[in-house]
PDB file of C-alpha atoms in Angstrom:
ATOM      1  CA  UNK A  30       0.153  -0.133  -0.196  1.00  0.00           C
ATOM      2  CA  UNK A  31       1.153   3.780  -1.001  1.00  0.00           C
ATOM      3  CA  UNK A  32       2.822   5.487   1.936  1.00  0.00           C
ATOM      4  CA  UNK A  33       1.240   8.614   1.018  1.00  0.00           C
ATOM      5  CA  UNK A  34      -2.280   7.892   1.389  1.00  0.00           C
ATOM      6  CA  UNK A  35      -3.813   9.289   4.393  1.00  0.00           C
ATOM      7  CA  UNK A  36      -6.215   6.381   5.079  1.00  0.00           C
ATOM      8  CA  UNK A  37      -5.701   2.896   3.582  1.00  0.00           C
ATOM      9  CA  UNK A  38      -7.985   0.363   3.317  1.00  0.00           C
ATOM     10  CA  UNK A  39     -10.288   2.228   1.244  1.00  0.00           C
ATOM     11  CA  UNK A  40     -10.458   2.406  -2.830  1.00  0.00           C
ATOM     12  CA  UNK A  41      -9.331   5.654  -4.962  1.00  0.00           C
ATOM     13  CA  UNK A  42     -12.813   6.551  -5.709  1.00  0.00           C
ATOM     14  CA  UNK A  43     -13.970   9.945  -5.525  1.00  0.00           C
ATOM     15  CA  UNK A  44     -14.970   9.178  -1.890  1.00  0.00           C
ATOM     16  CA  UNK A  45     -11.796   7.612  -1.192  1.00  0.00           C
ATOM     17  CA  UNK A  46      -9.843  10.694  -2.215  1.00  0.00           C
ATOM     18  CA  UNK A  47     -12.029  12.970  -0.408  1.00  0.00           C
ATOM     19  CA  UNK A  48     -11.616  11.044   2.828  1.00  0.00           C
ATOM     20  CA  UNK A  49      -7.916  10.992   2.508  1.00  0.00           C
ATOM     21  CA  UNK A  50      -7.936  14.738   1.642  1.00  0.00           C
ATOM     22  CA  UNK A  51     -10.195  15.863   4.687  1.00  0.00           C
ATOM     23  CA  UNK A  52      -7.842  13.527   7.143  1.00  0.00           C
ATOM     24  CA  UNK A  53      -4.698  15.740   6.157  1.00  0.00           C
ATOM     25  CA  UNK A  54      -6.712  18.944   6.344  1.00  0.00           C
ATOM     26  CA  UNK A  55      -8.000  18.007   9.652  1.00  0.00           C
ATOM     27  CA  UNK A  56      -4.962  16.740  10.957  1.00  0.00           C
ATOM     28  CA  UNK A  57      -2.891  20.241   9.604  1.00  0.00           C
ATOM     29  CA  UNK A  58      -5.549  22.947  10.168  1.00  0.00           C
ATOM     30  CA  UNK A  59      -8.151  21.450  12.575  1.00  0.00           C
ATOM     31  CA  UNK A  60     -11.710  20.334  12.252  1.00  0.00           C
ATOM     32  CA  UNK A  61     -13.136  23.789  12.858  1.00  0.00           C
ATOM     33  CA  UNK A  62     -10.839  25.865  10.820  1.00  0.00           C
ATOM     34  CA  UNK A  63     -11.347  23.402   7.542  1.00  0.00           C
ATOM     35  CA  UNK A  64     -13.610  24.618   5.161  1.00  0.00           C
ATOM     36  CA  UNK A  65     -15.712  21.976   2.370  1.00  0.00           C
ATOM     37  CA  UNK A  66     -14.462  24.349  -0.064  1.00  0.00           C
ATOM     38  CA  UNK A  67     -10.460  23.507   1.582  1.00  0.00           C
ATOM     39  CA  UNK A  68     -11.355  19.842   1.301  1.00  0.00           C
ATOM     40  CA  UNK A  69     -12.979  19.962  -2.519  1.00  0.00           C
ATOM     41  CA  UNK A  70      -9.751  22.341  -3.479  1.00  0.00           C
ATOM     42  CA  UNK A  71      -7.471  19.495  -2.313  1.00  0.00           C
ATOM     43  CA  UNK A  72      -9.052  17.125  -4.474  1.00  0.00           C
ATOM     44  CA  UNK A  73      -9.399  19.348  -7.366  1.00  0.00           C
ATOM     45  CA  UNK A  74     -13.726  19.362  -7.249  1.00  0.00           C
ATOM     46  CA  UNK A  75     -16.176  22.163  -7.164  1.00  0.00           C
ATOM     47  CA  UNK A  76     -17.109  21.871  -3.399  1.00  0.00           C
ATOM     48  CA  UNK A  77     -21.001  21.584  -4.124  1.00  0.00           C
ATOM     49  CA  UNK A  78     -19.765  17.979  -5.143  1.00  0.00           C
ATOM     50  CA  UNK A  79     -18.932  16.788  -2.032  1.00  0.00           C
ATOM     51  CA  UNK A  80     -22.330  17.228  -1.030  1.00  0.00           C
ATOM     52  CA  UNK A  81     -23.184  14.230  -3.304  1.00  0.00           C
ATOM     53  CA  UNK A  82     -21.207  11.777  -1.012  1.00  0.00           C
ATOM     54  CA  UNK A  83     -21.872  13.980   2.547  1.00  0.00           C
ATOM     55  CA  UNK A  84     -24.352  15.901   4.048  1.00  0.00           C
ATOM     56  CA  UNK A  85     -22.506  17.846   6.197  1.00  0.00           C
ATOM     57  CA  UNK A  86     -18.673  18.552   7.269  1.00  0.00           C
ATOM     58  CA  UNK A  87     -19.434  16.398  10.359  1.00  0.00           C
ATOM     59  CA  UNK A  88     -20.485  13.743   8.194  1.00  0.00           C
ATOM     60  CA  UNK A  89     -17.239  13.604   6.784  1.00  0.00           C
ATOM     61  CA  UNK A  90     -15.424  13.692   9.734  1.00  0.00           C
ATOM     62  CA  UNK A  91     -17.614  10.973  11.115  1.00  0.00           C
ATOM     63  CA  UNK A  92     -16.432   8.709   7.851  1.00  0.00           C
ATOM     64  CA  UNK A  93     -12.948   9.354   8.426  1.00  0.00           C
ATOM     65  CA  UNK A  94     -12.829   8.027  11.903  1.00  0.00           C
ATOM     66  CA  UNK A  95     -15.357   5.074  11.000  1.00  0.00           C
ATOM     67  CA  UNK A  96     -13.113   4.073   8.300  1.00  0.00           C
ATOM     68  CA  UNK A  97      -9.665   4.087  10.448  1.00  0.00           C
ATOM     69  CA  UNK A  98     -11.052   2.246  13.174  1.00  0.00           C
ATOM     70  CA  UNK A  99     -12.818  -0.436  10.891  1.00  0.00           C
ATOM     71  CA  UNK A 100      -9.295  -0.380   8.710  1.00  0.00           C
ATOM     72  CA  UNK A 101      -7.315  -0.909  11.750  1.00  0.00           C
ATOM     73  CA  UNK A 102      -9.647  -3.477  13.525  1.00  0.00           C
ATOM     74  CA  UNK A 103      -9.275  -5.650  10.556  1.00  0.00           C
ATOM     75  CA  UNK A 104      -5.694  -5.342  10.893  1.00  0.00           C
ATOM     76  CA  UNK A 105      -5.467  -6.479  14.418  1.00  0.00           C
ATOM     77  CA  UNK A 106      -7.734  -9.271  14.151  1.00  0.00           C
ATOM     78  CA  UNK A 107      -5.316 -10.587  11.532  1.00  0.00           C
ATOM     79  CA  UNK A 108      -2.593  -9.831  14.247  1.00  0.00           C
ATOM     80  CA  UNK A 109      -4.487 -12.173  16.764  1.00  0.00           C
ATOM     81  CA  UNK A 110      -5.033 -14.699  14.092  1.00  0.00           C
ATOM     82  CA  UNK A 111      -1.268 -15.034  13.068  1.00  0.00           C
ATOM     83  CA  UNK A 112       0.336 -15.175  16.987  1.00  0.00           C
ATOM     84  CA  UNK A 113       0.523 -18.756  18.098  1.00  0.00           C
ATOM     85  CA  UNK A 114       0.649 -17.904  21.845  1.00  0.00           C
ATOM     86  CA  UNK A 115      -0.619 -14.873  23.712  1.00  0.00           C
ATOM     87  CA  UNK A 116       3.148 -13.264  23.831  1.00  0.00           C
ATOM     88  CA  UNK A 117       3.025 -13.471  19.944  1.00  0.00           C
ATOM     89  CA  UNK A 118      -0.688 -12.162  19.559  1.00  0.00           C
ATOM     90  CA  UNK A 119       0.321  -9.334  21.811  1.00  0.00           C
ATOM     91  CA  UNK A 120       3.435  -8.224  20.318  1.00  0.00           C
ATOM     92  CA  UNK A 121       1.612  -8.633  17.046  1.00  0.00           C
ATOM     93  CA  UNK A 122      -1.038  -6.075  18.530  1.00  0.00           C
ATOM     94  CA  UNK A 123       1.916  -3.832  19.760  1.00  0.00           C
ATOM     95  CA  UNK A 124       3.405  -3.569  16.246  1.00  0.00           C
ATOM     96  CA  UNK A 125       0.127  -3.510  14.416  1.00  0.00           C
ATOM     97  CA  UNK A 126      -1.471  -0.395  16.561  1.00  0.00           C
ATOM     98  CA  UNK A 127       2.529   1.547  15.828  1.00  0.00           C
ATOM     99  CA  UNK A 128       1.877   0.927  12.393  1.00  0.00           C
ATOM    100  CA  UNK A 129      -1.299   2.580  12.094  1.00  0.00           C
ATOM    101  CA  UNK A 130      -0.277   5.438  14.793  1.00  0.00           C
ATOM    102  CA  UNK A 131       3.440   6.198  13.201  1.00  0.00           C
ATOM    103  CA  UNK A 132       2.929   4.851   9.634  1.00  0.00           C
ATOM    104  CA  UNK A 133       0.253   4.305   7.121  1.00  0.00           C
ATOM    105  CA  UNK A 134      -3.338   5.799   8.858  1.00  0.00           C
ATOM    106  CA  UNK A 135      -1.164   8.429  11.046  1.00  0.00           C
ATOM    107  CA  UNK A 136      -3.379  11.095   9.969  1.00  0.00           C
ATOM    108  CA  UNK A 137      -6.469   9.534  10.637  1.00  0.00           C
ATOM    109  CA  UNK A 138      -5.760   8.351  13.888  1.00  0.00           C
ATOM    110  CA  UNK A 139      -4.322  11.466  14.806  1.00  0.00           C
ATOM    111  CA  UNK A 140      -7.517  12.901  13.851  1.00  0.00           C
ATOM    112  CA  UNK A 141      -9.693  10.856  15.508  1.00  0.00           C
ATOM    113  CA  UNK A 142      -7.903  11.381  18.923  1.00  0.00           C
ATOM    114  CA  UNK A 143      -7.644  16.090  18.347  1.00  0.00           C
ATOM    115  CA  UNK A 144     -11.072  15.980  16.649  1.00  0.00           C
ATOM    116  CA  UNK A 145     -13.720  13.749  18.833  1.00  0.00           C
ATOM    117  CA  UNK A 146     -15.312  16.708  20.402  1.00  0.00           C
ATOM    118  CA  UNK A 147     -16.492  17.820  17.133  1.00  0.00           C
ATOM    119  CA  UNK A 148     -18.747  14.937  16.472  1.00  0.00           C
ATOM    120  CA  UNK A 149     -22.519  15.385  18.084  1.00  0.00           C
ATOM    121  CA  UNK A 150     -23.310  12.473  20.640  1.00  0.00           C
ATOM    122  CA  UNK A 151     -25.122  10.035  18.139  1.00  0.00           C
ATOM    123  CA  UNK A 152     -22.048   9.806  15.804  1.00  0.00           C
ATOM    124  CA  UNK A 153     -19.516   9.662  18.923  1.00  0.00           C
ATOM    125  CA  UNK A 154     -21.599   6.715  20.151  1.00  0.00           C
ATOM    126  CA  UNK A 155     -21.737   5.016  16.768  1.00  0.00           C
ATOM    127  CA  UNK A 156     -17.833   5.824  17.032  1.00  0.00           C
ATOM    128  CA  UNK A 157     -17.279   4.294  20.649  1.00  0.00           C
ATOM    129  CA  UNK A 158     -19.299   0.802  19.489  1.00  0.00           C
ATOM    130  CA  UNK A 159     -16.814   0.288  16.392  1.00  0.00           C
ATOM    131  CA  UNK A 160     -13.949   1.311  19.069  1.00  0.00           C
ATOM    132  CA  UNK A 161     -15.320  -1.191  21.620  1.00  0.00           C
ATOM    133  CA  UNK A 162     -14.821  -4.189  19.086  1.00  0.00           C
ATOM    134  CA  UNK A 163     -11.680  -2.574  18.293  1.00  0.00           C
ATOM    135  CA  UNK A 164     -10.279  -2.405  22.310  1.00  0.00           C
ATOM    136  CA  UNK A 165     -12.104  -6.435  22.789  1.00  0.00           C
ATOM    137  CA  UNK A 166      -9.301  -7.783  20.818  1.00  0.00           C
ATOM    138  CA  UNK A 167      -6.604  -6.076  23.074  1.00  0.00           C
ATOM    139  CA  UNK A 168      -8.738  -7.059  26.435  1.00  0.00           C
ATOM    140  CA  UNK A 169      -8.838 -10.681  25.289  1.00  0.00           C
ATOM    141  CA  UNK A 170      -5.040 -11.103  24.677  1.00  0.00           C
ATOM    142  CA  UNK A 171      -3.986  -9.345  27.753  1.00  0.00           C
ATOM    143  CA  UNK A 172      -6.509 -11.183  29.447  1.00  0.00           C
ATOM    144  CA  UNK A 173      -5.063 -14.571  28.219  1.00  0.00           C
ATOM    145  CA  UNK A 174      -1.636 -13.435  29.633  1.00  0.00           C
ATOM    146  CA  UNK A 175      -2.394 -12.310  33.338  1.00  0.00           C
ATOM    147  CA  UNK A 176      -3.800 -15.634  33.529  1.00  0.00           C
ATOM    148  CA  UNK A 177      -0.504 -17.342  32.517  1.00  0.00           C
ATOM    149  CA  UNK A 178       1.127 -14.955  34.895  1.00  0.00           C
ATOM    150  CA  UNK A 179       2.935 -12.526  32.703  1.00  0.00           C
ATOM    151  CA  UNK A 180       1.851  -9.304  34.599  1.00  0.00           C
ATOM    152  CA  UNK A 181      -0.510  -8.933  37.985  1.00  0.00           C
ATOM    153  CA  UNK A 182      -2.254  -5.760  36.739  1.00  0.00           C
ATOM    154  CA  UNK A 183      -6.147  -5.599  35.299  1.00  0.00           C
ATOM    155  CA  UNK A 184      -5.710  -6.075  32.068  1.00  0.00           C
ATOM    156  CA  UNK A 185      -8.151  -2.946  31.307  1.00  0.00           C
ATOM    157  CA  UNK A 186      -5.405  -0.893  33.286  1.00  0.00           C
ATOM    158  CA  UNK A 187      -2.617  -2.387  30.835  1.00  0.00           C
ATOM    159  CA  UNK A 188      -4.490  -1.487  27.979  1.00  0.00           C
ATOM    160  CA  UNK A 189      -4.645   2.412  28.973  1.00  0.00           C
ATOM    161  CA  UNK A 190      -0.678   2.297  30.027  1.00  0.00           C
ATOM    162  CA  UNK A 191      -0.195   0.557  26.373  1.00  0.00           C
ATOM    163  CA  UNK A 192      -2.461   3.171  24.368  1.00  0.00           C
ATOM    164  CA  UNK A 193      -0.366   5.992  26.623  1.00  0.00           C
ATOM    165  CA  UNK A 194       2.873   4.354  25.214  1.00  0.00           C
ATOM    166  CA  UNK A 195       1.649   3.695  21.818  1.00  0.00           C
ATOM    167  CA  UNK A 196      -0.565   6.932  21.091  1.00  0.00           C
ATOM    168  CA  UNK A 197       2.207   9.346  22.165  1.00  0.00           C
ATOM    169  CA  UNK A 198       4.519   7.916  19.517  1.00  0.00           C
ATOM    170  CA  UNK A 199       3.824  10.069  16.657  1.00  0.00           C
ATOM    171  CA  UNK A 200       4.667  12.864  18.770  1.00  0.00           C
ATOM    172  CA  UNK A 201       8.408  11.665  18.802  1.00  0.00           C
ATOM    173  CA  UNK A 202       9.070   9.015  16.572  1.00  0.00           C
ATOM    174  CA  UNK A 203       9.997  10.755  13.705  1.00  0.00           C
ATOM    175  CA  UNK A 204      12.769  12.365  15.195  1.00  0.00           C
ATOM    176  CA  UNK A 205      14.563   9.217  15.792  1.00  0.00           C
ATOM    177  CA  UNK A 206      15.372   7.200  13.039  1.00  0.00           C
ATOM    178  CA  UNK A 207      17.525   4.923  13.908  1.00  0.00           C
ATOM    179  CA  UNK A 208      14.673   3.255  15.514  1.00  0.00           C
ATOM    180  CA  UNK A 209      12.356   1.197  13.628  1.00  0.00           C
ATOM    181  CA  UNK A 210       8.789   0.051  14.210  1.00  0.00           C
ATOM    182  CA  UNK A 211       9.892  -3.434  15.026  1.00  0.00           C
ATOM    183  CA  UNK A 212      12.493  -1.998  17.647  1.00  0.00           C
ATOM    184  CA  UNK A 213       9.714  -0.094  19.391  1.00  0.00           C
ATOM    185  CA  UNK A 214       7.424  -2.460  19.579  1.00  0.00           C
ATOM    186  CA  UNK A 215      10.326  -4.840  21.134  1.00  0.00           C
ATOM    187  CA  UNK A 216      10.753  -1.761  23.810  1.00  0.00           C
ATOM    188  CA  UNK A 217       6.970  -1.451  24.374  1.00  0.00           C
ATOM    189  CA  UNK A 218       6.376  -5.324  24.874  1.00  0.00           C
ATOM    190  CA  UNK A 219       9.154  -5.529  27.346  1.00  0.00           C
ATOM    191  CA  UNK A 220       7.621  -2.740  29.549  1.00  0.00           C
ATOM    192  CA  UNK A 221       4.460  -5.097  30.134  1.00  0.00           C
ATOM    193  CA  UNK A 222       5.463  -8.581  30.044  1.00  0.00           C
ATOM    194  CA  UNK A 223       9.369  -7.496  31.389  1.00  0.00           C
ATOM    195  CA  UNK A 224      12.847  -8.418  29.777  1.00  0.00           C
ATOM    196  CA  UNK A 225      13.109 -12.166  30.650  1.00  0.00           C
ATOM    197  CA  UNK A 226       9.599 -13.026  29.347  1.00  0.00           C
ATOM    198  CA  UNK A 227       9.766 -11.031  26.353  1.00  0.00           C
ATOM    199  CA  UNK A 228      13.122 -12.650  25.580  1.00  0.00           C
ATOM    200  CA  UNK A 229      11.652 -16.668  25.738  1.00  0.00           C
TER     201      UNK A 229
END
């Protein structure tokens, strides 16, 4: 998949290009300061043409969030499916989420966090329902590891700690080009299960 796309897993249709442009603009300018005209100009269409796809600018924001959650949920499902043990599954999950946050869906992931307040209550509820499916994949794997004695903390708390470590990575990761996503995955994993367990 090309590294230049803001949202992966969608086609190159006019709607898809519009969402990618919107994700880029919402990240750079913020939702409130981005106009429909800005989005239209970024994809080379008349602003009125956007309303063939979306009724409001908020609908565009929700679609960006929905696409990135659905795409990365499928990425997590594949990560879990390819791990033979709970520890391998956790490593795969960490790597997948880091890839999402510092790699191919970075812009849309940033938008999801920073512009959440701009969604109305109904759209927030719908997005949270999708997010719950995403989070359940993490909690199930963390629960399995806790049962094995890999750590004593509540899986929910452990997930919040992982969210903090991984979610902050986009703020500094590119500045340290000697560190790969693979390297960072191992560092994060060691914080959860310890160096000794991680090296097994």
